[in-house]
mmCIF file of C-alpha atoms in Angstrom:
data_model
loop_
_atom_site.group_PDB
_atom_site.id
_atom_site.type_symbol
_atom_site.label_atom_id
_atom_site.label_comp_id
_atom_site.label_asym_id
_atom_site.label_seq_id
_atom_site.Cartn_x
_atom_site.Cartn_y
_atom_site.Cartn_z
ATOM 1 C CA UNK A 218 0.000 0.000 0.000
ATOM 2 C CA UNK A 219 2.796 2.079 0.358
ATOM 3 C CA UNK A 220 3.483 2.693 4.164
ATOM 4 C CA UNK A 221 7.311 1.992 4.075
ATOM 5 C CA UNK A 222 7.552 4.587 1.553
ATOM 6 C CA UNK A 223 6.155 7.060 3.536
ATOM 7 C CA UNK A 224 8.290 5.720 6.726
ATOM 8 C CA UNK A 225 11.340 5.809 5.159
ATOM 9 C CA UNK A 226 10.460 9.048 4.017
ATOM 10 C CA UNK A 227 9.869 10.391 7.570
ATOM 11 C CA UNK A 228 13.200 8.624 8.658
ATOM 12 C CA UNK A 229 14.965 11.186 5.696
ATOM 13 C CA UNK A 230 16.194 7.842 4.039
ATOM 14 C CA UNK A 231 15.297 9.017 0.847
ATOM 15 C CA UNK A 232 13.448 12.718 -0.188
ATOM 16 C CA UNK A 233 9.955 13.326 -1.328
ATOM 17 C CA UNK A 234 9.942 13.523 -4.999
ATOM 18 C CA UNK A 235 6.474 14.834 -5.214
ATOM 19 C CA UNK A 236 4.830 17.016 -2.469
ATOM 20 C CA UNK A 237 6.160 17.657 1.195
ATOM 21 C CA UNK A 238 6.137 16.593 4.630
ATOM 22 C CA UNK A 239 6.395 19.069 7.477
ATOM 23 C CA UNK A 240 7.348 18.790 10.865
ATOM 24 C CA UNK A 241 5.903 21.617 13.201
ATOM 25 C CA UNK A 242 5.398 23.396 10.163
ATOM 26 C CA UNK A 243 8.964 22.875 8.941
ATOM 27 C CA UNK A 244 9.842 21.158 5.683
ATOM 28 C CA UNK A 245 11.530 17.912 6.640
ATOM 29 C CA UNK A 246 14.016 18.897 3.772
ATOM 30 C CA UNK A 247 15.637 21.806 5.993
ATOM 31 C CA UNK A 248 16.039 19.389 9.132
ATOM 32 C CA UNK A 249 19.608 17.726 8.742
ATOM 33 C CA UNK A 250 18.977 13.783 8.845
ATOM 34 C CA UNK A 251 20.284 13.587 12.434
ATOM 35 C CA UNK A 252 18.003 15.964 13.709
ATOM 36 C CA UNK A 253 15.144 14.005 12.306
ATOM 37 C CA UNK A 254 16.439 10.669 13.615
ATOM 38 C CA UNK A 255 16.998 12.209 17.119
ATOM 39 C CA UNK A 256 13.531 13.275 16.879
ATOM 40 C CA UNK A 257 12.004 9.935 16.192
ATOM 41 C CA UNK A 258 11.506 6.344 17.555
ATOM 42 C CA UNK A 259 11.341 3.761 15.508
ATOM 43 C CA UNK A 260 9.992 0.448 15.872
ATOM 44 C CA UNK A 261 10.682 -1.487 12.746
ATOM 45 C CA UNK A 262 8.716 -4.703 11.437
ATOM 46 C CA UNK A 263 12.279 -6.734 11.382
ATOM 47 C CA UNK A 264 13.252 -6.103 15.339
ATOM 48 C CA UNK A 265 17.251 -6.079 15.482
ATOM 49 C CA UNK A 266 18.030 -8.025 19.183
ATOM 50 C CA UNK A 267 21.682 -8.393 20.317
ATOM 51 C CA UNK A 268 23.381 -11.228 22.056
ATOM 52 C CA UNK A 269 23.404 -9.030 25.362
ATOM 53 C CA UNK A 270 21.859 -8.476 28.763
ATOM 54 C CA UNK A 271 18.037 -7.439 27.954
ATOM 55 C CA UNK A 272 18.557 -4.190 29.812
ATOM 56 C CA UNK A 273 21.856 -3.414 27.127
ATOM 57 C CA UNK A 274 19.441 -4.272 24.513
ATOM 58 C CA UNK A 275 17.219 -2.034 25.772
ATOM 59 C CA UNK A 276 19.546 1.210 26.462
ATOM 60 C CA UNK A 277 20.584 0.909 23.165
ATOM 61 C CA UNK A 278 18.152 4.303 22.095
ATOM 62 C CA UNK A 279 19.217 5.459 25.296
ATOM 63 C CA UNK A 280 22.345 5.225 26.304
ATOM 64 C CA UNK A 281 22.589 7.565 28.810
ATOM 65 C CA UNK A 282 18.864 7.166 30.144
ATOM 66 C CA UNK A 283 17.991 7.556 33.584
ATOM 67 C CA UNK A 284 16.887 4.322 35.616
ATOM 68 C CA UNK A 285 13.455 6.225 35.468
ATOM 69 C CA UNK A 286 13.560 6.945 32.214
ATOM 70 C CA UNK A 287 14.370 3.030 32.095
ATOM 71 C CA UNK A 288 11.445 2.360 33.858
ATOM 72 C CA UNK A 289 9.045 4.135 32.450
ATOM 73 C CA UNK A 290 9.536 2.558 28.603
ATOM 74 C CA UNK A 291 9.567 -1.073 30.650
ATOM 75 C CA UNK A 292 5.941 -0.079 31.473
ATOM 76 C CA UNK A 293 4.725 1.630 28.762
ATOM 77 C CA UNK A 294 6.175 -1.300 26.466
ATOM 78 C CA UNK A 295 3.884 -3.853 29.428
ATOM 79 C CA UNK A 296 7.586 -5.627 29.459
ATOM 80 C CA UNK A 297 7.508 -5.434 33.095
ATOM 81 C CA UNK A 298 5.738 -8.623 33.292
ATOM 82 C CA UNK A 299 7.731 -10.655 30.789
ATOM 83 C CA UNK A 300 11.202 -9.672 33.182
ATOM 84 C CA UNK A 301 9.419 -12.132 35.548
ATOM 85 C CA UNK A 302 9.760 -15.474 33.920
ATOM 86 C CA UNK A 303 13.229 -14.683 32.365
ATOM 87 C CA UNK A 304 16.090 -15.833 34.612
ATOM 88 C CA UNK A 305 17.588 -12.910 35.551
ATOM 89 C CA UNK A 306 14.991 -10.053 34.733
ATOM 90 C CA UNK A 307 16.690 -6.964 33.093
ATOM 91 C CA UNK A 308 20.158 -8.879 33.045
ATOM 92 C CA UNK A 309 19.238 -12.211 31.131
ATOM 93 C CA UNK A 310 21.702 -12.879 28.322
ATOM 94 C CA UNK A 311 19.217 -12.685 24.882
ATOM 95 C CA UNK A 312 20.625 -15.386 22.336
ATOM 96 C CA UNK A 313 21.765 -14.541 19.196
ATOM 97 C CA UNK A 314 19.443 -12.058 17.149
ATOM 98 C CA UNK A 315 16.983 -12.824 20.158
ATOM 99 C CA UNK A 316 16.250 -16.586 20.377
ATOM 100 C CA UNK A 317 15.981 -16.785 23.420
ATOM 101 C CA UNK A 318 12.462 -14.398 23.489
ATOM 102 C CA UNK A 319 9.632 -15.028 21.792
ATOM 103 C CA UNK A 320 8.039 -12.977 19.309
ATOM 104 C CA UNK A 321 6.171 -10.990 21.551
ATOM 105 C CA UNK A 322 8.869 -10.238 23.747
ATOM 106 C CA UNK A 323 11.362 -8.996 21.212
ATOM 107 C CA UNK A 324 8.580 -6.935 20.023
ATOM 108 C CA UNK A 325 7.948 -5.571 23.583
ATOM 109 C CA UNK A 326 11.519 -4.864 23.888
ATOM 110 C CA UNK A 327 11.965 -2.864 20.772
ATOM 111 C CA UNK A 328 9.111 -0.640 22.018
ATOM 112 C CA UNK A 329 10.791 -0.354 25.004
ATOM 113 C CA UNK A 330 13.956 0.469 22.937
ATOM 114 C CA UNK A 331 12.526 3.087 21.264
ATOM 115 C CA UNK A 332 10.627 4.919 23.982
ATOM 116 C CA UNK A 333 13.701 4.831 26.581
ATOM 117 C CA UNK A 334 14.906 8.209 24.340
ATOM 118 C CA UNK A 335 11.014 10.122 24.590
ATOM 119 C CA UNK A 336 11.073 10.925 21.332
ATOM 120 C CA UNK A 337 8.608 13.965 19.711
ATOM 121 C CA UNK A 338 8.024 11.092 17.236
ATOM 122 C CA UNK A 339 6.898 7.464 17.778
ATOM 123 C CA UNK A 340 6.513 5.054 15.165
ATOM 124 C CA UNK A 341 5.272 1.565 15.605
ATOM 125 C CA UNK A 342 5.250 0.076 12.012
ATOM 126 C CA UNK A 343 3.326 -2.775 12.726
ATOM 127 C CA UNK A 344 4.247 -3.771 16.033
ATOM 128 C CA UNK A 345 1.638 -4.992 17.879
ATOM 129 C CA UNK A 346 1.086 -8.098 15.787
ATOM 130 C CA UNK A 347 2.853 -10.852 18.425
ATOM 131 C CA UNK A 348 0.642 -9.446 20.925
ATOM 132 C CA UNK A 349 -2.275 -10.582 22.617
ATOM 133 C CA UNK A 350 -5.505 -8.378 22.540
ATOM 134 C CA UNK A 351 -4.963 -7.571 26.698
ATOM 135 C CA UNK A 352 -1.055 -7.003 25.819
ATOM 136 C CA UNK A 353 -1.845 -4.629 23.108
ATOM 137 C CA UNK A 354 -5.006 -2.612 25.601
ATOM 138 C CA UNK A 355 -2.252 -1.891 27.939
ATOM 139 C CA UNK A 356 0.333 -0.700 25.626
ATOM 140 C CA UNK A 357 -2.113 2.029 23.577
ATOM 141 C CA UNK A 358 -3.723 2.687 27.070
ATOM 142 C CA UNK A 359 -0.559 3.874 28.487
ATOM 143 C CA UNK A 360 0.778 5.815 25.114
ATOM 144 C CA UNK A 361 -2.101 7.589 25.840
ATOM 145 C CA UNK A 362 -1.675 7.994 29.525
ATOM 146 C CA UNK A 363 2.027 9.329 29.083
ATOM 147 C CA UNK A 364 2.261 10.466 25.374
ATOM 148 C CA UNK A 365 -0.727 12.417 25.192
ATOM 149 C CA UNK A 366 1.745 15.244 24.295
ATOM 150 C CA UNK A 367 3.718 13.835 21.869
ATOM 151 C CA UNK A 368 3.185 12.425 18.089
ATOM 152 C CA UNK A 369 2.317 8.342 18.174
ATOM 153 C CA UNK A 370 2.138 7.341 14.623
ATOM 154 C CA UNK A 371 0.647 3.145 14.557
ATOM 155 C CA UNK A 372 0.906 1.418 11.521
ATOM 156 C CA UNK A 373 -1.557 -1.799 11.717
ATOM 157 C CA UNK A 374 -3.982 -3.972 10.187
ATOM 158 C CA UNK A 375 -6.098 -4.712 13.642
ATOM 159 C CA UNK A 376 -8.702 -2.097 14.050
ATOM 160 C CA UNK A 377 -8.190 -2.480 17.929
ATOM 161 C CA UNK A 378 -4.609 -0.817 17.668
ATOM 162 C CA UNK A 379 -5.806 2.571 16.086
ATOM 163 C CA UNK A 380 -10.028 2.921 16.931
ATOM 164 C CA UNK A 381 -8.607 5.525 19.251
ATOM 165 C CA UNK A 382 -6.357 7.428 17.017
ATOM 166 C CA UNK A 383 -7.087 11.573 16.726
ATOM 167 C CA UNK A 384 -6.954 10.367 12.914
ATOM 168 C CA UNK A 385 -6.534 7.753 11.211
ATOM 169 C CA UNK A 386 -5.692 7.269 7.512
ATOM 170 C CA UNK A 387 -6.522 4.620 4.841
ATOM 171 C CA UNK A 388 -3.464 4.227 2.311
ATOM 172 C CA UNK A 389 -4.297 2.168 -0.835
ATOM 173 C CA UNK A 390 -1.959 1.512 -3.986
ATOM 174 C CA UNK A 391 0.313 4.065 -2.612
ATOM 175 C CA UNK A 392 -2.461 6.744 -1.915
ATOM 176 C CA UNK A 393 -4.607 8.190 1.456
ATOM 177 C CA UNK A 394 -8.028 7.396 0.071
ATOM 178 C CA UNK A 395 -9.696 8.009 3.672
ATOM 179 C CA UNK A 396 -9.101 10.084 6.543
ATOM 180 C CA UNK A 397 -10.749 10.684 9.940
ATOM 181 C CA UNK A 398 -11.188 9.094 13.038
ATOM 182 C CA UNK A 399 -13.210 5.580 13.767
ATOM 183 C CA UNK A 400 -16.037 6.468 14.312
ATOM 184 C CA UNK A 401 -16.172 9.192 11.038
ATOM 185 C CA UNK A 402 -14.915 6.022 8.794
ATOM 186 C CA UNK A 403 -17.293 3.924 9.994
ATOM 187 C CA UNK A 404 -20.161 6.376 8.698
ATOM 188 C CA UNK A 405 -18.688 6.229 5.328
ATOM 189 C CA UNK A 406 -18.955 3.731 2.198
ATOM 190 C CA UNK A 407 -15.471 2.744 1.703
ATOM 191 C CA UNK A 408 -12.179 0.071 2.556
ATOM 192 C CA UNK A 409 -11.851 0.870 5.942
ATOM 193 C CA UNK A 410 -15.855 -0.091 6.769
ATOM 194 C CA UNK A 411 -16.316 -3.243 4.337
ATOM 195 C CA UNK A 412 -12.869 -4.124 6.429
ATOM 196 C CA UNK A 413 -14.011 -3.364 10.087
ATOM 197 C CA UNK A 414 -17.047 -5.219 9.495
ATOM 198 C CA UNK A 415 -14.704 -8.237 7.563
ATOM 199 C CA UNK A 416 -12.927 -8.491 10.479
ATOM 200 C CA UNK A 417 -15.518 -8.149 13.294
ATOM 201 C CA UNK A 418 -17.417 -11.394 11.579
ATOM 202 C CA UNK A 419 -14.339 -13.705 11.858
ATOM 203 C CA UNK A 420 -13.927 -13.236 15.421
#
């Protein structure tokens, strides 16, 4: 549909050939690609785990994070629980490229990675998949609870993960072809409706 496009255009790895994206009513073009990357966190589809201590894993967008700061992304992430059944909490060894974790876990840790920095810019690009309905509750929940004031940008395919988005947008064959919030698309004729109500019957 297009949506790594348009992410790796907002991560500066390649310019907009046609039309512009602002930030704060800049034009990305006049930030230098640093700045932009400093002002984002990014949780790719393909998570990138070390063969370290979870908590190194972790600190890696942070490096010089505060234990709160540490904290606070464990939550946020709903991590905390997961440090329970692994051997040493924050300080079990991951295996190589994360085999040790499951799927869930390494997802839950890459949030965590990403929010340990409090970015202006969050980007989950599809990374609630591995994780169960009550998993994924408590992680928008508490974006909303300590984000509210920041930019939280959820790219999904469950309706659960964005219903509470300000806005919400529709991208088909490389082009927004809907735009508004849940309850607005669900008046409308249209992708996002025929889908909703696709997905509501299967479950």
């Amino acid at each position: 549909a297009g949506k790594s496009t348009l992410i790796r255009q907002l991560l500066r790895e390649f310019n907009v050939s046609d039309g512009d994206i602002y930030i704060d009513d800049s034009n990305i073009k006049e930030y230098r690609i640093d700045e932009v990357r400093n002002l984002v966190g990014y949780v790719p589809q393909a998570h990138t785990i070390f063969k370290r201590e979870v908590v190194d894993n972790i600190r890696v967008g942070g490096p010089k994070a505060t234990i709160e700061a540490l904290d606070k992304a464990v939550k946020i992430a709903d991590f905390k629980k997961d440090l329970e059944f692994l051997e040493r909490g924050l300080h079990t060894m991951v295996g190589e490229s994360g085999s040790t974790l499951s799927g869930g876990q390494k997802q839950r840790l890459s949030i965590a990675r990403a929010l340990i920095k409090d970015p202006e810019i969050l980007i989950l690009d599809d990374s609630l998949s591995a994780v169960d309905a009550k998993t994924e509750d408590n992680i928008i929940n508490d974006l909303k609870r300590f984000r509210r004031d920041k930019t939280n940008i959820i790219i999904a395919h469950r309706f659960s993960a964005v219903r509470d988005a300000d806005i919400i947008l529709v991208l088909e064959n490389g082009r927004i072809t809907q735009r508004g919030t849940h309850e607005e698309l669900l008046k409308e004729d249209g992708w996002y409706k025929e889908q909703y109500i696709n997905q509501i019957t299967m479950l």
